[in-house]
Amino acid sequence: MDSTWVRSYWQRHGGRLTVLLAATVAALSVATGVANIGARSVVGPLGQFVPEWVQRTAGFTGALTGFLLVVSALGLRRRLRVAWYATTILLPMGALQGLLQSSSLSVPLVVLSVVTLPVVLTNAARFDRDLSVSTSQLAAGAALVATQVYGTVGAYTLRDEFTTIETPVDAFYYAIATASTVGYGDAVPTSQAARLFGISVVLLGASSFALALGTLLGPAIEARFSRALGRMTGSQLELLEDHVLVLGYGDLTEPVVAELTDAADFLVVTPDPDRASTLADHDVDVLTADPSDEETLRRARIDDARAVVVATDDDAQDALAVLTARDLNSEVYIVAAATDRENVPKLERAGADTVISPASIGGRLLVRSALDRSDVYDAVARLVEE
């Protein structure tokens, strides 16, 4: 296999491969952890040395590690540095828990964790974004943590006034069950003070859980509305990599979109909200903004784009978009469509690598087809071969 091709493929898709492997390890960790919680058979190499309670505990903690890996994989998709650190810690933990589970079901988890860790370490430079947390998210997280600390400490302090609370773990269990309004009823208050404390935990816990859910679901709902209106959220734009930018919307946009749909990831940038909404209805990624604006192209991740297609019906607008794109990324390949064939040299001077005049090509095609009296597709084939 050509080493140049491998290097090029790795540069383009190394980040996606890292996310895919991390997500796969997460799924395996959850599945094997749940399967091994109640397992009784010992078939692993460490089975004769690992007590059964350790195996079952490793199954439970392995499932928890898997869920944490799911979160870190989502963070890797956004190229968050903190997610990369979390993944490098969780992968060895998952492999160790798989060994302690001492089950044949854990073998794929251990092997894939060991294989994934070097891939994650090799692609460290790709995950360089800082985690941006809003004030509301910080407040929600602080409220949730503070409520659990209050419930745990309070329940343990009042343990003599509850029926089954004896240890800090019992107190934490009570705080979680009460704050989440599950209320199993196995820890029953026996005094007025304990009952009042339980009421406060219910009120604070329900409020903190509701606040936390709101901050988590809010961005997801915003993303749905943004897509319906023909817009992309910041987190969606951050996922773009090795994509084609289609700047503007003109007569050629629909054919271009049709050609790109199965060929590459792409993003259409247009200032027209109606056309953007139409494209979004057809599951096309679209950004409603000025395609010649520097900030717009930065948001569209022109630095990571593989090519730029400029195809509006306004050559002046095309030239400005080409100039901006070339200024922001001197290496990207730019193809432009000239409405007036006299503007082909101007677009080339603006920075386009290739300029195509649909009118000129259409005229030559019509003449060839008329003179040769041949099928139009044969004329196209001969035109392309020249």
mmCIF file of C-alpha atoms in Angstrom:
data_model
loop_
_atom_site.group_PDB
_atom_site.id
_atom_site.type_symbol
_atom_site.label_atom_id
_atom_site.label_comp_id
_atom_site.label_asym_id
_atom_site.label_seq_id
_atom_site.Cartn_x
_atom_site.Cartn_y
_atom_site.Cartn_z
ATOM 1 C CA MET A 1 0.000 0.000 0.000
ATOM 2 C CA ASP A 2 1.292 3.454 -0.924
ATOM 3 C CA SER A 3 2.697 5.130 2.194
ATOM 4 C CA THR A 4 1.781 8.565 0.814
ATOM 5 C CA TRP A 5 -1.848 7.525 0.498
ATOM 6 C CA VAL A 6 -1.837 6.113 4.029
ATOM 7 C CA ARG A 7 -0.332 9.331 5.388
ATOM 8 C CA SER A 8 -2.877 11.428 3.523
ATOM 9 C CA TYR A 9 -5.760 9.259 4.723
ATOM 10 C CA TRP A 10 -4.510 9.454 8.297
ATOM 11 C CA GLN A 11 -4.225 13.240 8.144
ATOM 12 C CA ARG A 12 -7.774 13.556 6.830
ATOM 13 C CA HIS A 13 -9.549 10.909 8.852
ATOM 14 C CA GLY A 14 -7.407 10.341 11.952
ATOM 15 C CA GLY A 15 -9.716 12.439 14.103
ATOM 16 C CA ARG A 16 -12.829 10.570 13.001
ATOM 17 C CA LEU A 17 -11.123 7.221 13.522
ATOM 18 C CA THR A 18 -10.232 8.252 17.071
ATOM 19 C CA VAL A 19 -13.826 9.203 17.851
ATOM 20 C CA LEU A 20 -15.161 5.997 16.278
ATOM 21 C CA LEU A 21 -12.788 3.770 18.239
ATOM 22 C CA ALA A 22 -13.514 5.585 21.516
ATOM 23 C CA ALA A 23 -17.265 5.239 20.950
ATOM 24 C CA THR A 24 -16.863 1.529 20.159
ATOM 25 C CA VAL A 25 -14.863 0.947 23.343
ATOM 26 C CA ALA A 26 -17.566 2.816 25.269
ATOM 27 C CA ALA A 27 -20.296 0.560 23.871
ATOM 28 C CA LEU A 28 -18.267 -2.574 24.626
ATOM 29 C CA SER A 29 -17.512 -1.387 28.147
ATOM 30 C CA VAL A 30 -21.192 -0.819 28.913
ATOM 31 C CA ALA A 31 -22.269 -4.121 27.348
ATOM 32 C CA THR A 32 -19.611 -6.298 28.998
ATOM 33 C CA GLY A 33 -19.980 -4.527 32.319
ATOM 34 C CA VAL A 34 -23.731 -5.151 32.444
ATOM 35 C CA ALA A 35 -23.269 -8.745 31.278
ATOM 36 C CA ASN A 36 -20.618 -9.471 33.911
ATOM 37 C CA ILE A 37 -22.389 -7.916 36.897
ATOM 38 C CA GLY A 38 -24.335 -11.102 37.499
ATOM 39 C CA ALA A 39 -21.888 -13.533 35.876
ATOM 40 C CA ARG A 40 -20.810 -16.581 37.883
ATOM 41 C CA SER A 41 -18.526 -18.434 35.461
ATOM 42 C CA VAL A 42 -14.790 -17.762 35.696
ATOM 43 C CA VAL A 43 -12.921 -18.298 32.445
ATOM 44 C CA GLY A 44 -10.440 -15.426 32.320
ATOM 45 C CA PRO A 45 -6.676 -15.714 32.924
ATOM 46 C CA LEU A 46 -7.004 -13.956 36.273
ATOM 47 C CA GLY A 47 -10.126 -15.840 37.345
ATOM 48 C CA GLN A 48 -8.404 -18.025 39.937
ATOM 49 C CA PHE A 49 -6.775 -14.985 41.540
ATOM 50 C CA VAL A 50 -9.690 -12.523 41.507
ATOM 51 C CA PRO A 51 -12.451 -12.933 44.130
ATOM 52 C CA GLU A 52 -16.003 -13.115 42.844
ATOM 53 C CA TRP A 53 -17.051 -9.878 44.528
ATOM 54 C CA VAL A 54 -14.191 -8.066 42.772
ATOM 55 C CA GLN A 55 -15.353 -9.467 39.429
ATOM 56 C CA ARG A 56 -18.907 -8.269 39.995
ATOM 57 C CA THR A 57 -17.716 -4.883 41.220
ATOM 58 C CA ALA A 58 -15.513 -4.572 38.133
ATOM 59 C CA GLY A 59 -18.591 -5.302 36.026
ATOM 60 C CA PHE A 60 -20.509 -2.477 37.658
ATOM 61 C CA THR A 61 -17.631 0.003 37.487
ATOM 62 C CA GLY A 62 -16.903 -1.097 33.913
ATOM 63 C CA ALA A 63 -20.425 -0.158 32.876
ATOM 64 C CA LEU A 64 -19.975 3.206 34.592
ATOM 65 C CA THR A 65 -16.661 3.720 32.786
ATOM 66 C CA GLY A 66 -18.440 2.940 29.524
ATOM 67 C CA PHE A 67 -21.010 5.650 30.113
ATOM 68 C CA LEU A 68 -18.225 8.107 30.932
ATOM 69 C CA LEU A 69 -16.471 7.093 27.711
ATOM 70 C CA VAL A 70 -19.657 7.874 25.793
ATOM 71 C CA VAL A 71 -19.512 11.399 27.181
ATOM 72 C CA SER A 72 -15.803 11.716 26.378
ATOM 73 C CA ALA A 73 -16.395 10.422 22.822
ATOM 74 C CA LEU A 74 -18.990 13.145 22.323
ATOM 75 C CA GLY A 75 -16.404 15.620 23.591
ATOM 76 C CA LEU A 76 -13.858 14.240 21.123
ATOM 77 C CA ARG A 77 -16.315 14.930 18.311
ATOM 78 C CA ARG A 78 -16.154 18.571 19.337
ATOM 79 C CA ARG A 79 -12.350 18.342 19.516
ATOM 80 C CA LEU A 80 -12.270 19.208 23.205
ATOM 81 C CA ARG A 81 -8.912 18.864 24.899
ATOM 82 C CA VAL A 82 -10.486 17.884 28.197
ATOM 83 C CA ALA A 83 -12.253 15.000 26.426
ATOM 84 C CA TRP A 84 -8.894 13.805 25.098
ATOM 85 C CA TYR A 85 -7.443 13.789 28.626
ATOM 86 C CA ALA A 86 -10.511 11.954 29.937
ATOM 87 C CA THR A 87 -10.270 9.341 27.184
ATOM 88 C CA THR A 88 -6.582 8.648 27.849
ATOM 89 C CA ILE A 89 -7.481 7.981 31.492
ATOM 90 C CA LEU A 90 -10.662 5.979 30.897
ATOM 91 C CA LEU A 91 -9.216 3.618 28.267
ATOM 92 C CA PRO A 92 -6.629 2.005 30.625
ATOM 93 C CA MET A 93 -9.301 1.901 33.333
ATOM 94 C CA GLY A 94 -11.650 0.066 30.973
ATOM 95 C CA ALA A 95 -8.950 -2.434 30.016
ATOM 96 C CA LEU A 96 -8.086 -3.087 33.673
ATOM 97 C CA GLN A 97 -11.740 -3.549 34.588
ATOM 98 C CA GLY A 98 -12.094 -5.963 31.674
ATOM 99 C CA LEU A 99 -9.202 -8.030 33.050
ATOM 100 C CA LEU A 100 -10.667 -8.042 36.550
ATOM 101 C CA GLN A 101 -14.039 -9.172 35.226
ATOM 102 C CA SER A 102 -12.270 -12.413 34.214
ATOM 103 C CA SER A 103 -14.776 -13.287 31.516
ATOM 104 C CA SER A 104 -14.427 -14.259 27.888
ATOM 105 C CA LEU A 105 -16.932 -11.484 27.138
ATOM 106 C CA SER A 106 -14.322 -8.944 28.234
ATOM 107 C CA VAL A 107 -11.610 -10.027 25.786
ATOM 108 C CA PRO A 108 -12.787 -7.737 22.918
ATOM 109 C CA LEU A 109 -12.991 -4.829 25.361
ATOM 110 C CA VAL A 110 -9.430 -5.325 26.604
ATOM 111 C CA VAL A 111 -7.988 -5.781 23.109
ATOM 112 C CA LEU A 112 -9.806 -2.798 21.592
ATOM 113 C CA SER A 113 -8.910 -0.560 24.551
ATOM 114 C CA VAL A 114 -5.227 -1.408 24.094
ATOM 115 C CA VAL A 115 -5.466 -0.771 20.337
ATOM 116 C CA THR A 116 -7.371 2.500 20.736
ATOM 117 C CA LEU A 117 -5.037 4.140 23.262
ATOM 118 C CA PRO A 118 -2.095 4.628 20.810
ATOM 119 C CA VAL A 119 -4.499 6.036 18.217
ATOM 120 C CA VAL A 120 -5.806 8.548 20.741
ATOM 121 C CA LEU A 121 -2.283 9.515 21.804
ATOM 122 C CA THR A 122 -1.104 9.884 18.192
ATOM 123 C CA ASN A 123 -3.969 12.265 17.357
ATOM 124 C CA ALA A 124 -3.524 14.451 20.423
ATOM 125 C CA ALA A 125 -2.882 17.589 18.354
ATOM 126 C CA ARG A 126 -6.320 17.360 16.731
ATOM 127 C CA PHE A 127 -8.130 17.899 20.020
ATOM 128 C CA ASP A 128 -7.082 21.416 20.919
ATOM 129 C CA ARG A 129 -10.331 23.184 21.751
ATOM 130 C CA ASP A 130 -11.024 24.534 25.216
ATOM 131 C CA LEU A 131 -14.265 23.616 26.912
ATOM 132 C CA SER A 132 -16.610 26.593 26.950
ATOM 133 C CA VAL A 133 -19.130 26.323 29.765
ATOM 134 C CA SER A 134 -21.902 28.865 30.154
ATOM 135 C CA THR A 135 -22.784 30.488 33.455
ATOM 136 C CA SER A 136 -26.077 28.608 33.587
ATOM 137 C CA GLN A 137 -24.309 25.273 33.078
ATOM 138 C CA LEU A 138 -21.822 26.069 35.844
ATOM 139 C CA ALA A 139 -24.681 27.090 38.140
ATOM 140 C CA ALA A 140 -26.606 23.897 37.331
ATOM 141 C CA GLY A 141 -23.596 21.692 37.980
ATOM 142 C CA ALA A 142 -22.749 23.470 41.222
ATOM 143 C CA ALA A 143 -26.352 23.232 42.430
ATOM 144 C CA LEU A 144 -26.515 19.521 41.648
ATOM 145 C CA VAL A 145 -23.246 18.743 43.413
ATOM 146 C CA ALA A 146 -24.077 20.957 46.390
ATOM 147 C CA THR A 147 -27.462 19.270 46.808
ATOM 148 C CA GLN A 148 -25.908 15.797 46.849
ATOM 149 C CA VAL A 149 -23.247 16.883 49.334
ATOM 150 C CA TYR A 150 -25.913 18.471 51.549
ATOM 151 C CA GLY A 151 -28.099 15.370 51.366
ATOM 152 C CA THR A 152 -25.253 12.951 52.033
ATOM 153 C CA VAL A 153 -23.694 14.867 54.932
ATOM 154 C CA GLY A 154 -27.072 15.644 56.476
ATOM 155 C CA ALA A 155 -28.330 12.074 56.225
ATOM 156 C CA TYR A 156 -25.134 10.683 57.747
ATOM 157 C CA THR A 157 -25.254 13.245 60.558
ATOM 158 C CA LEU A 158 -28.872 12.279 61.302
ATOM 159 C CA ARG A 159 -28.272 8.536 60.730
ATOM 160 C CA ASP A 160 -29.574 7.654 64.196
ATOM 161 C CA GLU A 161 -32.936 9.163 63.189
ATOM 162 C CA PHE A 162 -33.273 6.948 60.069
ATOM 163 C CA THR A 163 -34.044 3.260 59.973
ATOM 164 C CA THR A 164 -31.331 1.945 57.629
ATOM 165 C CA ILE A 165 -28.630 4.617 57.319
ATOM 166 C CA GLU A 166 -25.398 3.478 58.941
ATOM 167 C CA THR A 167 -22.547 4.289 56.546
ATOM 168 C CA PRO A 168 -21.640 7.200 54.223
ATOM 169 C CA VAL A 169 -22.628 4.977 51.281
ATOM 170 C CA ASP A 170 -26.091 4.539 52.825
ATOM 171 C CA ALA A 171 -26.323 8.312 53.236
ATOM 172 C CA PHE A 172 -25.286 8.937 49.632
ATOM 173 C CA TYR A 173 -27.795 6.350 48.439
ATOM 174 C CA TYR A 174 -30.537 8.101 50.418
ATOM 175 C CA ALA A 175 -29.549 11.512 49.008
ATOM 176 C CA ILE A 176 -29.673 10.251 45.407
ATOM 177 C CA ALA A 177 -32.942 8.352 45.824
ATOM 178 C CA THR A 178 -34.625 11.253 47.588
ATOM 179 C CA ALA A 179 -33.315 14.099 45.430
ATOM 180 C CA SER A 180 -34.284 12.298 42.229
ATOM 181 C CA THR A 181 -37.782 11.720 43.721
ATOM 182 C CA VAL A 182 -37.396 7.948 43.294
ATOM 183 C CA GLY A 183 -37.889 7.427 47.026
ATOM 184 C CA TYR A 184 -37.620 3.662 47.502
ATOM 185 C CA GLY A 185 -38.815 4.036 51.088
ATOM 186 C CA ASP A 186 -36.174 1.760 52.635
ATOM 187 C CA ALA A 187 -34.612 4.635 54.600
ATOM 188 C CA VAL A 188 -37.445 5.991 56.748
ATOM 189 C CA PRO A 189 -37.081 9.066 58.995
ATOM 190 C CA THR A 190 -38.123 8.435 62.597
ATOM 191 C CA SER A 191 -38.098 12.006 63.945
ATOM 192 C CA GLN A 192 -39.540 15.385 63.024
ATOM 193 C CA ALA A 193 -36.065 16.772 62.302
ATOM 194 C CA ALA A 194 -35.303 13.888 59.934
ATOM 195 C CA ARG A 195 -38.624 14.364 58.128
ATOM 196 C CA LEU A 196 -38.001 18.100 57.685
ATOM 197 C CA PHE A 197 -34.525 17.301 56.388
ATOM 198 C CA GLY A 198 -36.033 14.802 53.916
ATOM 199 C CA ILE A 199 -38.457 17.472 52.644
ATOM 200 C CA SER A 200 -35.593 19.891 52.066
ATOM 201 C CA VAL A 201 -33.643 17.251 50.126
ATOM 202 C CA VAL A 202 -36.687 16.569 47.906
ATOM 203 C CA LEU A 203 -37.219 20.264 47.145
ATOM 204 C CA LEU A 204 -33.558 21.073 46.519
ATOM 205 C CA GLY A 205 -32.918 17.852 44.640
ATOM 206 C CA ALA A 206 -35.892 18.188 42.291
ATOM 207 C CA SER A 207 -34.936 21.791 41.553
ATOM 208 C CA SER A 208 -31.267 20.988 40.878
ATOM 209 C CA PHE A 209 -32.120 17.999 38.657
ATOM 210 C CA ALA A 210 -34.607 20.094 36.685
ATOM 211 C CA LEU A 211 -32.028 22.868 36.262
ATOM 212 C CA ALA A 212 -29.375 20.389 35.120
ATOM 213 C CA LEU A 213 -31.727 18.766 32.603
ATOM 214 C CA GLY A 214 -32.678 22.180 31.269
ATOM 215 C CA THR A 215 -29.087 23.146 30.583
ATOM 216 C CA LEU A 216 -28.435 19.820 28.861
ATOM 217 C CA LEU A 217 -31.615 19.642 26.786
ATOM 218 C CA GLY A 218 -31.641 23.332 25.923
ATOM 219 C CA PRO A 219 -28.745 23.154 23.438
ATOM 220 C CA ALA A 220 -30.266 20.038 21.809
ATOM 221 C CA ILE A 221 -33.608 21.788 21.332
ATOM 222 C CA GLU A 222 -31.800 24.854 20.010
ATOM 223 C CA ALA A 223 -29.996 22.661 17.474
ATOM 224 C CA ARG A 224 -33.317 21.217 16.255
ATOM 225 C CA PHE A 225 -34.806 24.686 15.783
ATOM 226 C CA SER A 226 -31.633 25.949 14.134
ATOM 227 C CA ARG A 227 -31.686 23.114 11.613
ATOM 228 C CA ALA A 228 -35.376 23.720 10.883
ATOM 229 C CA LEU A 229 -34.567 27.376 10.180
ATOM 230 C CA GLY A 230 -31.629 26.512 7.963
ATOM 231 C CA ARG A 231 -28.867 27.248 10.442
ATOM 232 C CA MET A 232 -26.094 25.293 12.044
ATOM 233 C CA THR A 233 -25.061 25.559 15.674
ATOM 234 C CA GLY A 234 -21.496 26.140 16.767
ATOM 235 C CA SER A 235 -21.094 22.543 17.955
ATOM 236 C CA GLN A 236 -22.236 21.231 14.565
ATOM 237 C CA LEU A 237 -19.782 23.476 12.740
ATOM 238 C CA GLU A 238 -16.962 22.250 14.962
ATOM 239 C CA LEU A 239 -17.451 18.718 13.619
ATOM 240 C CA LEU A 240 -16.674 19.727 10.031
ATOM 241 C CA GLU A 241 -13.458 18.225 8.685
ATOM 242 C CA ASP A 242 -12.173 17.525 5.160
ATOM 243 C CA HIS A 243 -15.372 18.978 3.720
ATOM 244 C CA VAL A 244 -16.300 20.970 0.615
ATOM 245 C CA LEU A 245 -17.564 24.519 1.047
ATOM 246 C CA VAL A 246 -20.222 25.628 -1.450
ATOM 247 C CA LEU A 247 -20.311 29.408 -1.259
ATOM 248 C CA GLY A 248 -23.507 31.064 -2.405
ATOM 249 C CA TYR A 249 -26.688 29.764 -3.990
ATOM 250 C CA GLY A 250 -27.308 29.970 -7.730
ATOM 251 C CA ASP A 251 -28.542 27.936 -10.665
ATOM 252 C CA LEU A 252 -25.664 25.495 -10.264
ATOM 253 C CA THR A 253 -26.129 24.895 -6.543
ATOM 254 C CA GLU A 254 -28.692 22.101 -6.813
ATOM 255 C CA PRO A 255 -26.637 20.073 -9.323
ATOM 256 C CA VAL A 256 -23.532 20.649 -7.209
ATOM 257 C CA VAL A 257 -25.343 19.452 -4.079
ATOM 258 C CA ALA A 258 -26.636 16.396 -5.942
ATOM 259 C CA GLU A 259 -23.104 15.501 -7.061
ATOM 260 C CA LEU A 260 -21.590 16.043 -3.617
ATOM 261 C CA THR A 261 -24.238 14.154 -1.637
ATOM 262 C CA ASP A 262 -22.572 10.753 -2.069
ATOM 263 C CA ALA A 263 -19.063 12.015 -2.773
ATOM 264 C CA ALA A 264 -18.006 14.095 0.238
ATOM 265 C CA ASP A 265 -19.142 16.014 3.301
ATOM 266 C CA PHE A 266 -20.108 19.555 2.361
ATOM 267 C CA LEU A 267 -21.606 22.760 3.690
ATOM 268 C CA VAL A 268 -23.601 25.325 1.730
ATOM 269 C CA VAL A 269 -23.210 28.975 2.772
ATOM 270 C CA THR A 270 -25.935 31.344 1.565
ATOM 271 C CA PRO A 271 -27.349 34.635 2.876
ATOM 272 C CA ASP A 272 -30.880 33.770 1.711
ATOM 273 C CA PRO A 273 -32.893 32.339 4.671
ATOM 274 C CA ASP A 274 -35.641 30.934 2.434
ATOM 275 C CA ARG A 275 -33.215 28.974 0.291
ATOM 276 C CA ALA A 276 -31.326 27.902 3.402
ATOM 277 C CA SER A 277 -34.548 26.583 4.920
ATOM 278 C CA THR A 278 -35.310 24.682 1.694
ATOM 279 C CA LEU A 279 -31.894 23.068 1.726
ATOM 280 C CA ALA A 280 -32.247 22.165 5.405
ATOM 281 C CA ASP A 281 -35.584 20.475 4.654
ATOM 282 C CA HIS A 282 -33.662 18.192 2.305
ATOM 283 C CA ASP A 283 -31.123 17.340 5.039
ATOM 284 C CA VAL A 284 -28.406 19.526 3.538
ATOM 285 C CA ASP A 285 -25.995 21.187 5.956
ATOM 286 C CA VAL A 286 -26.375 24.911 5.436
ATOM 287 C CA LEU A 287 -25.134 28.082 7.119
ATOM 288 C CA THR A 288 -27.217 31.213 6.683
ATOM 289 C CA ALA A 289 -24.597 33.950 6.372
ATOM 290 C CA ASP A 290 -22.623 36.085 3.932
ATOM 291 C CA PRO A 291 -20.286 33.717 1.996
ATOM 292 C CA SER A 292 -17.747 36.503 1.429
ATOM 293 C CA ASP A 293 -17.436 37.417 5.109
ATOM 294 C CA GLU A 294 -14.237 36.358 6.894
ATOM 295 C CA GLU A 295 -15.965 35.413 10.144
ATOM 296 C CA THR A 296 -18.466 33.287 8.228
ATOM 297 C CA LEU A 297 -15.739 31.314 6.484
ATOM 298 C CA ARG A 298 -13.878 30.840 9.753
ATOM 299 C CA ARG A 299 -17.055 29.441 11.333
ATOM 300 C CA ALA A 300 -17.434 27.177 8.293
ATOM 301 C CA ARG A 301 -13.944 25.843 9.101
ATOM 302 C CA ILE A 302 -12.305 26.806 5.837
ATOM 303 C CA ASP A 303 -8.945 25.866 7.394
ATOM 304 C CA ASP A 304 -10.036 22.203 7.357
ATOM 305 C CA ALA A 305 -11.869 22.280 4.010
ATOM 306 C CA ARG A 306 -10.640 20.109 1.144
ATOM 307 C CA ALA A 307 -12.097 22.369 -1.562
ATOM 308 C CA VAL A 308 -14.256 25.438 -2.130
ATOM 309 C CA VAL A 309 -16.910 25.729 -4.831
ATOM 310 C CA VAL A 310 -18.135 29.254 -5.618
ATOM 311 C CA ALA A 311 -21.290 29.017 -7.703
ATOM 312 C CA THR A 312 -23.649 31.974 -7.534
ATOM 313 C CA ASP A 313 -25.128 34.014 -10.389
ATOM 314 C CA ASP A 314 -23.164 37.136 -9.462
ATOM 315 C CA ASP A 315 -19.566 37.222 -10.688
ATOM 316 C CA ALA A 316 -18.744 40.228 -8.505
ATOM 317 C CA GLN A 317 -19.961 38.398 -5.402
ATOM 318 C CA ASP A 318 -18.069 35.314 -6.564
ATOM 319 C CA ALA A 319 -14.848 37.289 -6.903
ATOM 320 C CA LEU A 320 -15.181 38.692 -3.381
ATOM 321 C CA ALA A 321 -15.878 35.220 -1.978
ATOM 322 C CA VAL A 322 -12.855 33.803 -3.819
ATOM 323 C CA LEU A 323 -10.611 36.605 -2.514
ATOM 324 C CA THR A 324 -11.759 36.019 1.065
ATOM 325 C CA ALA A 325 -11.402 32.246 0.842
ATOM 326 C CA ARG A 326 -7.925 32.486 -0.661
ATOM 327 C CA ASP A 327 -6.827 34.979 1.983
ATOM 328 C CA LEU A 328 -7.966 32.687 4.807
ATOM 329 C CA ASN A 329 -6.596 29.458 3.319
ATOM 330 C CA SER A 330 -3.826 29.774 0.755
ATOM 331 C CA GLU A 331 -3.691 25.995 0.178
ATOM 332 C CA VAL A 332 -7.360 25.147 -0.410
ATOM 333 C CA TYR A 333 -8.439 24.298 -3.958
ATOM 334 C CA ILE A 334 -11.029 26.802 -5.247
ATOM 335 C CA VAL A 335 -13.356 26.215 -8.187
ATOM 336 C CA ALA A 336 -15.553 29.074 -9.402
ATOM 337 C CA ALA A 337 -18.336 29.333 -11.975
ATOM 338 C CA ALA A 338 -18.358 32.462 -14.140
ATOM 339 C CA THR A 339 -21.764 33.647 -15.348
ATOM 340 C CA ASP A 340 -20.069 35.857 -17.960
ATOM 341 C CA ARG A 341 -17.153 34.133 -19.690
ATOM 342 C CA GLU A 342 -15.355 37.469 -19.930
ATOM 343 C CA ASN A 343 -14.969 37.345 -16.153
ATOM 344 C CA VAL A 344 -13.034 34.063 -16.199
ATOM 345 C CA PRO A 345 -9.606 35.799 -16.058
ATOM 346 C CA LYS A 346 -10.811 38.093 -13.285
ATOM 347 C CA LEU A 347 -11.882 35.193 -11.103
ATOM 348 C CA GLU A 348 -8.561 33.490 -11.764
ATOM 349 C CA ARG A 349 -6.718 36.626 -10.685
ATOM 350 C CA ALA A 350 -8.892 36.730 -7.558
ATOM 351 C CA GLY A 351 -7.415 33.378 -6.556
ATOM 352 C CA ALA A 352 -9.554 30.622 -8.088
ATOM 353 C CA ASP A 353 -7.583 27.565 -9.214
ATOM 354 C CA THR A 354 -10.179 26.618 -11.797
ATOM 355 C CA VAL A 355 -12.875 28.791 -13.377
ATOM 356 C CA ILE A 356 -15.645 27.207 -15.406
ATOM 357 C CA SER A 357 -18.022 29.121 -17.664
ATOM 358 C CA PRO A 358 -21.264 27.128 -17.913
ATOM 359 C CA ALA A 359 -22.480 29.375 -20.744
ATOM 360 C CA SER A 360 -19.346 28.748 -22.803
ATOM 361 C CA ILE A 361 -19.450 25.014 -22.204
ATOM 362 C CA GLY A 362 -23.158 24.887 -22.988
ATOM 363 C CA GLY A 363 -22.634 26.770 -26.246
ATOM 364 C CA ARG A 364 -19.857 24.451 -27.385
ATOM 365 C CA LEU A 365 -21.945 21.440 -26.437
ATOM 366 C CA LEU A 366 -24.935 22.635 -28.440
ATOM 367 C CA VAL A 367 -22.825 23.333 -31.529
ATOM 368 C CA ARG A 368 -21.058 19.955 -31.343
ATOM 369 C CA SER A 369 -24.333 18.137 -30.925
ATOM 370 C CA ALA A 370 -25.939 20.033 -33.817
ATOM 371 C CA LEU A 371 -23.056 19.623 -36.261
ATOM 372 C CA ASP A 372 -22.347 16.001 -35.501
ATOM 373 C CA ARG A 373 -26.025 15.117 -35.089
ATOM 374 C CA SER A 374 -24.947 12.790 -32.330
ATOM 375 C CA ASP A 375 -26.322 12.005 -28.935
ATOM 376 C CA VAL A 376 -25.721 14.798 -26.434
ATOM 377 C CA TYR A 377 -23.930 12.441 -24.040
ATOM 378 C CA ASP A 378 -21.437 11.486 -26.751
ATOM 379 C CA ALA A 379 -20.807 15.168 -27.352
ATOM 380 C CA VAL A 380 -20.187 15.666 -23.643
ATOM 381 C CA ALA A 381 -17.750 12.764 -23.590
ATOM 382 C CA ARG A 382 -15.768 14.179 -26.516
ATOM 383 C CA LEU A 383 -15.802 17.635 -24.939
ATOM 384 C CA VAL A 384 -14.420 16.290 -21.687
ATOM 385 C CA GLU A 385 -11.676 14.334 -23.473
ATOM 386 C CA GLU A 386 -10.333 17.487 -25.183
#
